Tab-separated table of C-alpha atoms and ligand atoms in Angstrom:
chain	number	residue	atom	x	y	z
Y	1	UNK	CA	5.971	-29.690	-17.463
Y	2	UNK	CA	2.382	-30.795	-17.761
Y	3	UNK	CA	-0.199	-28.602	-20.382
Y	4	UNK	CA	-2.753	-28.937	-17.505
Y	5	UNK	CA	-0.403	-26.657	-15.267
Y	6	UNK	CA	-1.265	-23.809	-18.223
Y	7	UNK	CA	-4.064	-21.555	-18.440
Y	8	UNK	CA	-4.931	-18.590	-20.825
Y	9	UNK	CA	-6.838	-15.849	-19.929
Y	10	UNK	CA	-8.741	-14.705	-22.664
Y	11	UNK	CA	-11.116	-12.219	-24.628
Y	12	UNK	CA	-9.994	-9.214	-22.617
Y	13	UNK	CA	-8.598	-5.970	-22.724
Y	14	UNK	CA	-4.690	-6.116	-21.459
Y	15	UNK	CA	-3.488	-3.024	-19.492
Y	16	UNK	CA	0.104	-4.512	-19.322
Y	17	UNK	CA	1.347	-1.294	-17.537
Y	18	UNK	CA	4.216	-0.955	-20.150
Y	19	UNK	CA	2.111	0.959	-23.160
Y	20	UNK	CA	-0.582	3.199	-22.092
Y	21	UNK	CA	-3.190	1.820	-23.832
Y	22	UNK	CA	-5.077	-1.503	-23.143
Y	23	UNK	CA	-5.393	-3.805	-26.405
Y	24	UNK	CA	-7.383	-7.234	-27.191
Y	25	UNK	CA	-5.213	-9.621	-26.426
Y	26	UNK	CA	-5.047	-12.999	-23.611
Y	27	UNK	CA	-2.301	-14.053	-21.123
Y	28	UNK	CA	-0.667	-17.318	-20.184
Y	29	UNK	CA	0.126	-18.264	-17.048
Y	30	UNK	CA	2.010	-21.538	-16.218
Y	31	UNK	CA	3.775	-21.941	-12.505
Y	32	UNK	CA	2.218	-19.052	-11.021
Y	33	UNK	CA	3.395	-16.751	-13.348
Y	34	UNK	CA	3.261	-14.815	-16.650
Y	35	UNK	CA	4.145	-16.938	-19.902
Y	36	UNK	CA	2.932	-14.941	-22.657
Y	37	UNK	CA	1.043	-11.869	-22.920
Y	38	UNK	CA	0.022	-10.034	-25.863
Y	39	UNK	CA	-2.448	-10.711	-29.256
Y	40	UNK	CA	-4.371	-13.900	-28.298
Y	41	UNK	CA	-3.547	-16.196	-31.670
Y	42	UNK	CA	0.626	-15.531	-29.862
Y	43	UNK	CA	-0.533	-16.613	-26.732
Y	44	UNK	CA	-1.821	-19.556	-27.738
Y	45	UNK	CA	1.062	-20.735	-30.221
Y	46	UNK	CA	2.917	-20.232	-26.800
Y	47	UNK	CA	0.684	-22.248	-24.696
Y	48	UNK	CA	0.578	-26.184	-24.473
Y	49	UNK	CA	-3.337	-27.248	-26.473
Y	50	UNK	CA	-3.964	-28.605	-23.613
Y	51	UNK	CA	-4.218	-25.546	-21.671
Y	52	UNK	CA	-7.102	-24.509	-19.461
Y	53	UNK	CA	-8.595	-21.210	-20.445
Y	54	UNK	CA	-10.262	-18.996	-18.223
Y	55	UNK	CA	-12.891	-16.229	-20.167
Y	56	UNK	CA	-12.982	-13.302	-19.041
Y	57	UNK	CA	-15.921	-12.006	-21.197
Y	58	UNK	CA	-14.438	-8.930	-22.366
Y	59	UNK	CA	-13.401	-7.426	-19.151
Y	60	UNK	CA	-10.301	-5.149	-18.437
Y	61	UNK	CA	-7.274	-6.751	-17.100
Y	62	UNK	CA	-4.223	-5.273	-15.460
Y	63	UNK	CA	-1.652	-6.269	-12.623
Y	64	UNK	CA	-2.708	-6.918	-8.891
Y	65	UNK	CA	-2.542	-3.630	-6.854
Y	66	UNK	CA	-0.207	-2.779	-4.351
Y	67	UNK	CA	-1.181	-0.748	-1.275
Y	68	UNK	CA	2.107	0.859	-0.072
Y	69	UNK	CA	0.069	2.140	3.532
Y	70	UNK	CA	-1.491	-1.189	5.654
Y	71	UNK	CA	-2.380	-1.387	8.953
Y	72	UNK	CA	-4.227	-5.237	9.112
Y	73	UNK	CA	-4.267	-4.544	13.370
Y	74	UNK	CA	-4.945	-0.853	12.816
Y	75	UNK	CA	-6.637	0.645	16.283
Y	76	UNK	CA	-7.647	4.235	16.468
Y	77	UNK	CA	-9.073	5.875	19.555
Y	78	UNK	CA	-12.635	5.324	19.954
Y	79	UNK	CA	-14.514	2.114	20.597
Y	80	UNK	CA	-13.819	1.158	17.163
Y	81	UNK	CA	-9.896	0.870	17.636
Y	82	UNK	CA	-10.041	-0.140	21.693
Y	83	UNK	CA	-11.660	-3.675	20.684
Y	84	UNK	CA	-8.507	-4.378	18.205
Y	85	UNK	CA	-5.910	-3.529	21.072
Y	86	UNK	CA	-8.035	-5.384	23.871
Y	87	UNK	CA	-7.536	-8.679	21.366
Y	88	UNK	CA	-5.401	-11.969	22.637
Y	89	UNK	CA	-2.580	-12.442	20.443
Y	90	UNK	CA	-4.459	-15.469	18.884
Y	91	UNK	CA	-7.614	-13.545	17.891
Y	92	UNK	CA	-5.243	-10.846	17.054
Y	93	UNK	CA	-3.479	-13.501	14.070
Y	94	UNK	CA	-7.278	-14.580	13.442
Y	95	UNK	CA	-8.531	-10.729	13.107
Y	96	UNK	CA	-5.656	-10.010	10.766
Y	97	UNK	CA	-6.194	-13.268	9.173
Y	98	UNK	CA	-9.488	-11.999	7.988
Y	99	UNK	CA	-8.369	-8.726	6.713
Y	100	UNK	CA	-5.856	-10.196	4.692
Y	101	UNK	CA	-7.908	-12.183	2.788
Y	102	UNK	CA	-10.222	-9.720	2.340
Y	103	UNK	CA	-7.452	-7.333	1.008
Y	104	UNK	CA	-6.774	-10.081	-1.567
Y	105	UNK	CA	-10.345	-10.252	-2.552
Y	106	UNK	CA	-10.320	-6.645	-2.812
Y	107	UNK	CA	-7.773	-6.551	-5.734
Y	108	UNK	CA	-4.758	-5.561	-3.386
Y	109	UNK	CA	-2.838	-8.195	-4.245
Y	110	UNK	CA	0.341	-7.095	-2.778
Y	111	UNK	CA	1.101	-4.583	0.794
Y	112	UNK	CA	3.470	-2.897	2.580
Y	113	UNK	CA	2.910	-2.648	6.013
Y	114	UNK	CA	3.833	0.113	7.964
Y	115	UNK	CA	3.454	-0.872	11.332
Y	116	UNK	CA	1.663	-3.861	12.727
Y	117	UNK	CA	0.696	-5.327	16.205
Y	118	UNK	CA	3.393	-7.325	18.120
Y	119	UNK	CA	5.007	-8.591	15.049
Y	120	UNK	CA	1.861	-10.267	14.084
Y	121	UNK	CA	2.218	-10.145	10.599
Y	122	UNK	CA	5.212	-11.955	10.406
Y	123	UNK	CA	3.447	-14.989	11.253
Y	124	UNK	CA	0.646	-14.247	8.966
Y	125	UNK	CA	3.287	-13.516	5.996
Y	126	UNK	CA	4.592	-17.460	7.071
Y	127	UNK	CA	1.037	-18.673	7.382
Y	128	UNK	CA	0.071	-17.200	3.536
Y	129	UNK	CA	3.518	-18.431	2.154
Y	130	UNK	CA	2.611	-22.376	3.686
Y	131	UNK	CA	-1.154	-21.947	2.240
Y	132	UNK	CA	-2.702	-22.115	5.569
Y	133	UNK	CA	-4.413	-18.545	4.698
Y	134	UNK	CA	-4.840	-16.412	1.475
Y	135	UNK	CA	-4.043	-13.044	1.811
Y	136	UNK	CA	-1.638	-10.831	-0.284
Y	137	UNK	CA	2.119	-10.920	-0.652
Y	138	UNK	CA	3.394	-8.968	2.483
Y	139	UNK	CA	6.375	-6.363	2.572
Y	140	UNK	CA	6.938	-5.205	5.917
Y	141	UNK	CA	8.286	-2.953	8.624
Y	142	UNK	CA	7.805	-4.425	11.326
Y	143	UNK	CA	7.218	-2.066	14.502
Y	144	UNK	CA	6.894	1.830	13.619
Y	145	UNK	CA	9.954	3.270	15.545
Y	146	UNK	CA	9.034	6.099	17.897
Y	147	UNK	CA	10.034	8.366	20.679
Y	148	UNK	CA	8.340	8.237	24.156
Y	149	UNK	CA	5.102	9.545	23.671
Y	150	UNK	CA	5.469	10.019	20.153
Y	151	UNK	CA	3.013	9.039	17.466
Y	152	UNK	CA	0.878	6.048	17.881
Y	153	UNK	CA	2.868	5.122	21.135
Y	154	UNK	CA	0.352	3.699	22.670
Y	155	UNK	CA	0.175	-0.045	21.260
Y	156	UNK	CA	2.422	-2.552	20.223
Y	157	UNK	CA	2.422	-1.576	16.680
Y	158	UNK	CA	5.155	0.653	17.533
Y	159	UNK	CA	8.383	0.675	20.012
Y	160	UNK	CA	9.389	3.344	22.095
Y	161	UNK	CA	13.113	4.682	21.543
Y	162	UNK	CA	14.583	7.542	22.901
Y	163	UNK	CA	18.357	8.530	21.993
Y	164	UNK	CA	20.435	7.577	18.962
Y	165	UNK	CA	21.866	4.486	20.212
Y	166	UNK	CA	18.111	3.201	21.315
Y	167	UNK	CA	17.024	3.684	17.443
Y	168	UNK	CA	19.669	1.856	16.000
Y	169	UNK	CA	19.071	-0.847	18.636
Y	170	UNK	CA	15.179	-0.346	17.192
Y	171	UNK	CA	16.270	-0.740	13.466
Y	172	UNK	CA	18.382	-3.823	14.073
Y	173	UNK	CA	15.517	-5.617	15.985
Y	174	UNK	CA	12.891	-5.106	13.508
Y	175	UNK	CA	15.604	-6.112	10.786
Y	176	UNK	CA	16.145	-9.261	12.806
Y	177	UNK	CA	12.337	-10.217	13.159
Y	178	UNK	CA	11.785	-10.113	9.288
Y	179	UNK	CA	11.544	-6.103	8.478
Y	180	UNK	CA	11.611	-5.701	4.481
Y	181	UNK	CA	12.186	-1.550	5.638
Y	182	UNK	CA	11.836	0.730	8.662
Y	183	UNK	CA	9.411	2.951	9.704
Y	184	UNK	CA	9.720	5.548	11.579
Y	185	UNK	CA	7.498	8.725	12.933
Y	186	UNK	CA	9.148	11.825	13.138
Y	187	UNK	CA	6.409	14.017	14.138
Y	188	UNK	CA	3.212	14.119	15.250
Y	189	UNK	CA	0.020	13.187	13.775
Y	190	UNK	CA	-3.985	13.007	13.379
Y	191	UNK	CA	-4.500	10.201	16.155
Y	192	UNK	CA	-2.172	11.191	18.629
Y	193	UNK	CA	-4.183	13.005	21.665
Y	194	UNK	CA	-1.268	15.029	23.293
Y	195	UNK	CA	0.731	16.057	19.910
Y	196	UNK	CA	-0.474	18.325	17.371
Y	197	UNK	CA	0.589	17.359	12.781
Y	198	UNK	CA	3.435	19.814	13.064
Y	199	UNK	CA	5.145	18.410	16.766
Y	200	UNK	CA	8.732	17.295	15.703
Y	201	UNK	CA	9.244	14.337	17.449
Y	202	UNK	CA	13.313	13.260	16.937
Y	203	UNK	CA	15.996	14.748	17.058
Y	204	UNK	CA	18.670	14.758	14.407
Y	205	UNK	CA	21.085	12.325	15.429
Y	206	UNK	CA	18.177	10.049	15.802
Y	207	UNK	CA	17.016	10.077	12.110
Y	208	UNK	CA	20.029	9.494	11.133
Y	209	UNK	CA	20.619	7.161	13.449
Y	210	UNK	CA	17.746	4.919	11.943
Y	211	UNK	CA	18.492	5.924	8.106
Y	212	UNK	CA	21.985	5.052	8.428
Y	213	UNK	CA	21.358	1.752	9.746
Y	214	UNK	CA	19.092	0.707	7.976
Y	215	UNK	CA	20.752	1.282	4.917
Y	216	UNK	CA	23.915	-0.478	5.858
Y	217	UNK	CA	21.441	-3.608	6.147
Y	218	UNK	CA	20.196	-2.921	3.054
Y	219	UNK	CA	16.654	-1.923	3.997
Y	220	UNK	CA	14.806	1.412	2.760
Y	221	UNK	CA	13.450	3.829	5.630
Y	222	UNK	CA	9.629	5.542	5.222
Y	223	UNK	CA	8.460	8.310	7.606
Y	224	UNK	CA	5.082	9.107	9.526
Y	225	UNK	CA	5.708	13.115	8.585
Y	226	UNK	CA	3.760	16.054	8.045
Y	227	UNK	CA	5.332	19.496	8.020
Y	228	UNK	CA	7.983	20.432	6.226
Y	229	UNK	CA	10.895	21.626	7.924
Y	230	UNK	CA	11.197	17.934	9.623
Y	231	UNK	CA	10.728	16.147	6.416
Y	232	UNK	CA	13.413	18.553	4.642
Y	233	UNK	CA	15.886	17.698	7.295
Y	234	UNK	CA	15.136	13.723	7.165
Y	235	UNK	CA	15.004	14.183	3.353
Y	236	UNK	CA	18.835	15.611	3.494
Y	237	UNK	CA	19.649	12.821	5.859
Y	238	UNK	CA	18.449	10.239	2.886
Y	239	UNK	CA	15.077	8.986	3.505
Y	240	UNK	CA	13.574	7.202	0.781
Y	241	UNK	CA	9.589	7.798	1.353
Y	242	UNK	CA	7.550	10.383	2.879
Y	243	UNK	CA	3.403	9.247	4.547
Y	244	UNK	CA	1.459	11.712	4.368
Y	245	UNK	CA	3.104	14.873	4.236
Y	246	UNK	CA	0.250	16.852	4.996
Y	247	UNK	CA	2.242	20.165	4.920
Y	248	UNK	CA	4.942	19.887	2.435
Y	249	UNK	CA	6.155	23.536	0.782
Y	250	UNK	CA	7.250	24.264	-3.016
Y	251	UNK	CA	11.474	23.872	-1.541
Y	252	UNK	CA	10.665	20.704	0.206
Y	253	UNK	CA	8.938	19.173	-3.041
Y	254	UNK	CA	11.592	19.919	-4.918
Y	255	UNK	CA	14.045	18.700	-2.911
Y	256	UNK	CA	12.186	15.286	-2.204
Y	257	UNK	CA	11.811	14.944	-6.269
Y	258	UNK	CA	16.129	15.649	-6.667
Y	259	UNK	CA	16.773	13.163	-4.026
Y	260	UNK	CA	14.176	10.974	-5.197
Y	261	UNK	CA	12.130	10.874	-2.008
Y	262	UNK	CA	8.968	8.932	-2.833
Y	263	UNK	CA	5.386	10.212	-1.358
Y	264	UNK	CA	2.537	8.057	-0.057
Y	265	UNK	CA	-0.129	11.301	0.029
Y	266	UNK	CA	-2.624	8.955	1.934
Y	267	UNK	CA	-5.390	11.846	0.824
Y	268	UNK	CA	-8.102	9.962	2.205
Y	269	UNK	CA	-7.073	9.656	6.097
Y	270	UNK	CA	-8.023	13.579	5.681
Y	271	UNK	CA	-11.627	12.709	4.042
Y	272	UNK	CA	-13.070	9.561	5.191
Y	273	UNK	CA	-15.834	10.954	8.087
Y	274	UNK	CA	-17.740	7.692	7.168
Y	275	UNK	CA	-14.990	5.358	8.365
Y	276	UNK	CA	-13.900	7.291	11.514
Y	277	UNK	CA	-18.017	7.656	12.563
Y	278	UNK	CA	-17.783	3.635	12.306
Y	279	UNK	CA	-15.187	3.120	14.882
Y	280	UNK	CA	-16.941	5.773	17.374
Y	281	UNK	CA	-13.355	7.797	16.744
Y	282	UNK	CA	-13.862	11.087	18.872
Y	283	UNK	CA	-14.492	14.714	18.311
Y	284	UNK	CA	-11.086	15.921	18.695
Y	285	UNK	CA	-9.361	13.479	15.907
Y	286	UNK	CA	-12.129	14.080	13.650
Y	287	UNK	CA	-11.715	17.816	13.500
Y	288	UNK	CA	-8.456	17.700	13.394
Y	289	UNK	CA	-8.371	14.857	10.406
Y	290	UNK	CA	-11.206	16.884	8.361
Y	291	UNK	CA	-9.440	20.066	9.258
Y	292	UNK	CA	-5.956	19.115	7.452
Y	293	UNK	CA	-7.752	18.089	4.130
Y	294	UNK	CA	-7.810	21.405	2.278
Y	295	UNK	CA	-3.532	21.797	3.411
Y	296	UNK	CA	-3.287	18.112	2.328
Y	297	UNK	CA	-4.017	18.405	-0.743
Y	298	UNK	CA	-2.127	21.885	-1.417
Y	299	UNK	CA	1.061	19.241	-0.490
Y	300	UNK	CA	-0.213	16.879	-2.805
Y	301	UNK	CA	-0.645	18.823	-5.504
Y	302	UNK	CA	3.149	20.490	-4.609
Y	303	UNK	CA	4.079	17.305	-5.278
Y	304	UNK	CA	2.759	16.531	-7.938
Y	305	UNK	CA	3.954	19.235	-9.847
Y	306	UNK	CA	7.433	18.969	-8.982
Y	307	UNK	CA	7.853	15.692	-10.218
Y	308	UNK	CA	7.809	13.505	-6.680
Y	309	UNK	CA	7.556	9.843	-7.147
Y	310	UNK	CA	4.145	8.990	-6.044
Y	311	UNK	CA	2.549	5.592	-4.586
Y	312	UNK	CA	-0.596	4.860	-3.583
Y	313	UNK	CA	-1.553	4.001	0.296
Y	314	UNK	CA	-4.648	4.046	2.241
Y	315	UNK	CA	-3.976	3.910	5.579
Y	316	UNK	CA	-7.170	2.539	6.091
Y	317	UNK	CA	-7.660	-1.506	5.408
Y	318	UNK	CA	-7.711	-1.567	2.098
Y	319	UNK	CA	-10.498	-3.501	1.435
Y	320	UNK	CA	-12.629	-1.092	4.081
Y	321	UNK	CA	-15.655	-0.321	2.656
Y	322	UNK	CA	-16.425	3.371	2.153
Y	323	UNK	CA	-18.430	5.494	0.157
Y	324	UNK	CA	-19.360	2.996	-2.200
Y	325	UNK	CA	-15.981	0.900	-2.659
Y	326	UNK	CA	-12.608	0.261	-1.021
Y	327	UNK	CA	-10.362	2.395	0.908
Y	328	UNK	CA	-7.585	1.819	-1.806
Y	329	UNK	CA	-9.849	2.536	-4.847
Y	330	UNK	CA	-11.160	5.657	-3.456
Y	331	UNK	CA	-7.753	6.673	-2.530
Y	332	UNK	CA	-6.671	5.979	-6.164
Y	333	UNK	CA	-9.748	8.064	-7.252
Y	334	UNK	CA	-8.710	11.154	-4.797
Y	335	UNK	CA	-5.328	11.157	-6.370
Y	336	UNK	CA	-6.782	11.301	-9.858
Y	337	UNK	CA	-9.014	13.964	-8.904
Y	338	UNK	CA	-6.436	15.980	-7.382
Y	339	UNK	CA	-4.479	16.247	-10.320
Y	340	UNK	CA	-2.989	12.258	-11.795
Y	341	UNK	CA	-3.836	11.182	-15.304
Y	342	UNK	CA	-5.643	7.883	-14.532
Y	343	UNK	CA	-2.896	5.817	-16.565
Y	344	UNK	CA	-0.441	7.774	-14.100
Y	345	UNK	CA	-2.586	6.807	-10.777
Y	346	UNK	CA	-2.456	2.822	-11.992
Y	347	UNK	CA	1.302	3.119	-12.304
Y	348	UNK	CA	1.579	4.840	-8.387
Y	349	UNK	CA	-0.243	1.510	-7.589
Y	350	UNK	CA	1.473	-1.145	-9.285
Y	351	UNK	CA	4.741	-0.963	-10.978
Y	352	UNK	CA	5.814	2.351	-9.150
Y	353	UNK	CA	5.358	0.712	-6.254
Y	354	UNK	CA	7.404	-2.521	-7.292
Y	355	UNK	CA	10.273	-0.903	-7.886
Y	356	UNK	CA	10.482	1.160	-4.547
Y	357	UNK	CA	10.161	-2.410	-2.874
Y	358	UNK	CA	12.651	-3.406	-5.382
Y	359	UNK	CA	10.717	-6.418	-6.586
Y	360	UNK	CA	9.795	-4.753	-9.590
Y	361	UNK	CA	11.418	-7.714	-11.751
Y	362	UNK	CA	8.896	-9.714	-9.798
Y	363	UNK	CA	5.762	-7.910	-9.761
Y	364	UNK	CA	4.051	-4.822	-11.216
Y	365	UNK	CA	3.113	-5.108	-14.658
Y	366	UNK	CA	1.932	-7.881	-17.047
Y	367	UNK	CA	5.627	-9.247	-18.375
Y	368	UNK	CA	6.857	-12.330	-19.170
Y	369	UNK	CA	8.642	-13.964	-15.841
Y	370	UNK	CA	6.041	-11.451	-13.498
Y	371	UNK	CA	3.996	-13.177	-11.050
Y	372	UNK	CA	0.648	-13.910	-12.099
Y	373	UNK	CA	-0.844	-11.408	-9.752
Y	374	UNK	CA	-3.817	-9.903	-11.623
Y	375	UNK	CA	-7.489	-8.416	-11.524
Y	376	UNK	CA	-10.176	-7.943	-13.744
Y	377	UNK	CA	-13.238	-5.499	-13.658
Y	378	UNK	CA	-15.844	-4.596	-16.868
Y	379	UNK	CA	-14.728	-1.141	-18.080
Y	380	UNK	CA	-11.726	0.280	-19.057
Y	381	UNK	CA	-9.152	1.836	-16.179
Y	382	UNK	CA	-6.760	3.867	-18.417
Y	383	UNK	CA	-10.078	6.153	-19.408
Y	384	UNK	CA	-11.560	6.622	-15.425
Y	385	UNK	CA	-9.759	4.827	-12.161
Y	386	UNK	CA	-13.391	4.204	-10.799
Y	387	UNK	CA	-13.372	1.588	-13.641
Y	388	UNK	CA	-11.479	-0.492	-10.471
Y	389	UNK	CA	-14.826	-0.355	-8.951
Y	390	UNK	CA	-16.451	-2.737	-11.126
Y	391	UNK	CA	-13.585	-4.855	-10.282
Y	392	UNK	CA	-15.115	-8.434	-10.257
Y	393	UNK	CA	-11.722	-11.085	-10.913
Y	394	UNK	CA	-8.740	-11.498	-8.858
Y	395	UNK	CA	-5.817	-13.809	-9.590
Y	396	UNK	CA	-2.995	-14.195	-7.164
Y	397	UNK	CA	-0.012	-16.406	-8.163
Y	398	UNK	CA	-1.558	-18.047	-10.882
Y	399	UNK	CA	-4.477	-18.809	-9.034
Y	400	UNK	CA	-8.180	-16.803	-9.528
Y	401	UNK	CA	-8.896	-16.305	-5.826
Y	402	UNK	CA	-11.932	-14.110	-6.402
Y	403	UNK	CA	-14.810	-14.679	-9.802
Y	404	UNK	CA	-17.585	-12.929	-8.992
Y	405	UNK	CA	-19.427	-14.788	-11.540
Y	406	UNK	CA	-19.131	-18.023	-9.920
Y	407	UNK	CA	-19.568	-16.372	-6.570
Y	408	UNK	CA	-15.779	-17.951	-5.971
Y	409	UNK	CA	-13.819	-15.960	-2.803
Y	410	UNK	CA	-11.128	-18.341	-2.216
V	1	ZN	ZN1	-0.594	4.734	8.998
């Protein structure tokens, strides 16, 4: 092992994610990942002298984000979402391309997707691992499974089963192209024309169907869901994570937090007229979105309460621009708003996260053996989560892909 291969981070605040506070300390990172953390004269008696440092100038630094609710090939009606799904398959790989890296620059330095294009993002996953393209570490689901007609039939993010048999055939063949989990959608939703939230959309045999198999492979199962007689009934059936849930009830929270159902609230898809006016996304879908936002965040708030596991997902790219930062930072700042001590919020998007992916050995806080995924911004998170907005540092794998003061986006 070579000193150059070492670099401390220094004069900074740490937010390792295990205490609550932040202190002044440094981190070293040696083979893309964490070597020491903690009171900078330890660091360094830990680090080669030959190590490189990197000065942060007394900025706040924490672990990478993870956004639990991607879409890179995301298409919703209007003109907006037509262009995506009109797209070859190579400028599909290029579009996505693009959004990855801008996730990456955006501080999201890990994603679960939850439905993508024609199994696009496998390739893109291959492409980041072989450093062809940056972009974030990718968990994925592969295609959502739905029924015919369900929600978000129309493209080739999602594949059309109808019967028990057809959605264990559905599992398996996302397991076999890569899947890290399944998705499915078992009711309606916002951007569905001819369903309304509260349409149930499978049947029981067919949830179980899915959850079943997919746990014998050893895969978790999320659900598209919103009201909450379907989620109860999925929920008793053993699914692990609820989207959404725009219309959960005081039983169903409780019953998600004793079987340990995690929630991805997703409060912005119900608040983000900015974004949907963008994409030239129609009357109908807009009302409807807007509409659900007060009911939304009753659920959240439910949820919150009872003591659900919560994660945080934007739906949205996460690096989308909007109302004066990112999808996933305003998302983070909706769920503090509604109710999540900031240190709690930074948890639901790091090591919270981790663990339901189970890489949380791997990722997720600033530990000794982690990956050196981090980010950097100028004030302090723990106090405010719009601290993330002055994020201006981004490190992925022991490499700074993003220094704003070098004008570095790599
Ligand atoms: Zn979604």
């Amino acid at each position: 092992m070579t000193g150059s291969a070492t670099t401390i981070v220094r004069n900074c605040h740490v937010f390792d994610g295990v205490q609550d506070r932040p202190y002044a300390g440094a981190v070293a990172v040696r083979d893309g990942r964490i070597l020491a953390v903690g009171p900078e004269a330890g660091v360094r008696a830990a680090a080669p002298d030959s190590a490189r440092e990197v000065d942060l100038g007394g900025g706040y630094v924490m672990a990478g984000l993870l956004n639990m609710h991607t879409h890179l090939s995301l298409s919703l009606p209007g003109p907006g979402g037509d262009a995506v799904s009109r797209m070859s398959p190579h400028s599909l790989a290029l579009y996505m391309a693009s959004g990855a890296r801008r996730t990456l620059h955006s501080g999201v330095t890990t994603v679960r997707c939850v439905a993508e294009k024609a199994h696009a993002e496998f390739a893109l996953r291959a492409a980041i691992d072989a450093g062809w393209t940056s972009g974030p570490r990718i968990f994925t689901a592969g295609r959502a499974l739905v029924c015919t007609g369900g929600h978000g039939h129309e493209g080739s993010d999602t594949l059309e089963c109808d019967g028990a048999d057809a959605f264990r055939r559905g599992t398996r063949a996302q397991i076999s192209a890569g899947a890290d989990l399944i998705k499915v959608m078992i009711s309606g939703g916002i951007a569905g024309e001819h369903e309304a939230i509260d349409t149930p959309q499978l049947t029981g045999d067919e949830i179980a169907a899915v959850i079943e198999t997919a746990h014998a492979w050893g895969r978790k199962v999320t659900a598209h869901a919103g009201p909450a007689p379907i989620i109860e009934q999925a929920v008793r059936l053993g699914l692990d994570c609820v989207e959404h849930g725009y219309q959960l009830t005081e039983p169903v929270v409780k019953l998600m937090a004793e079987n340990g159902t995690s929630l991805v609230p997703t409060l912005i898809v119900t608040r983000c007229k900015d974004f949907f006016d963008s994409l030239g996304v129609p009357e109908w879908m807009q009302q409807r979105s807007l509409g659900a936002g007060e009911r939304h965040v009753e659920s959240y708030r439910l949820a919150l309460a009872a003591g659900v596991e919560l994660m945080l997902g934007s739906d949205m790219p996460p690096f989308q621009p909007t109302e004066g930062t990112t999808a996933t930072v305003r998302e983070l700042e909706h769920m503090a708003a509604f109710g999540l001590a900031p240190v709690e919020a930074l948890r639901a998007a790091t090591i919270v996260p981790a663990r339901w992916l189970g890489a949380d050995e791997q990722l997720g806080t600033v530990e000794p053996g982690k990956y050196a995924d981090l980010i950097a911004m100028d004030t302090d998170p723990t106090q405010d989560v719009s601290a993330l907005r002055s994020l201006r540092w981004v490190m992925k794998g022991g490499e700074v892909v993003r220094d704003d003061r070098t004008g570095l986006r790599a």
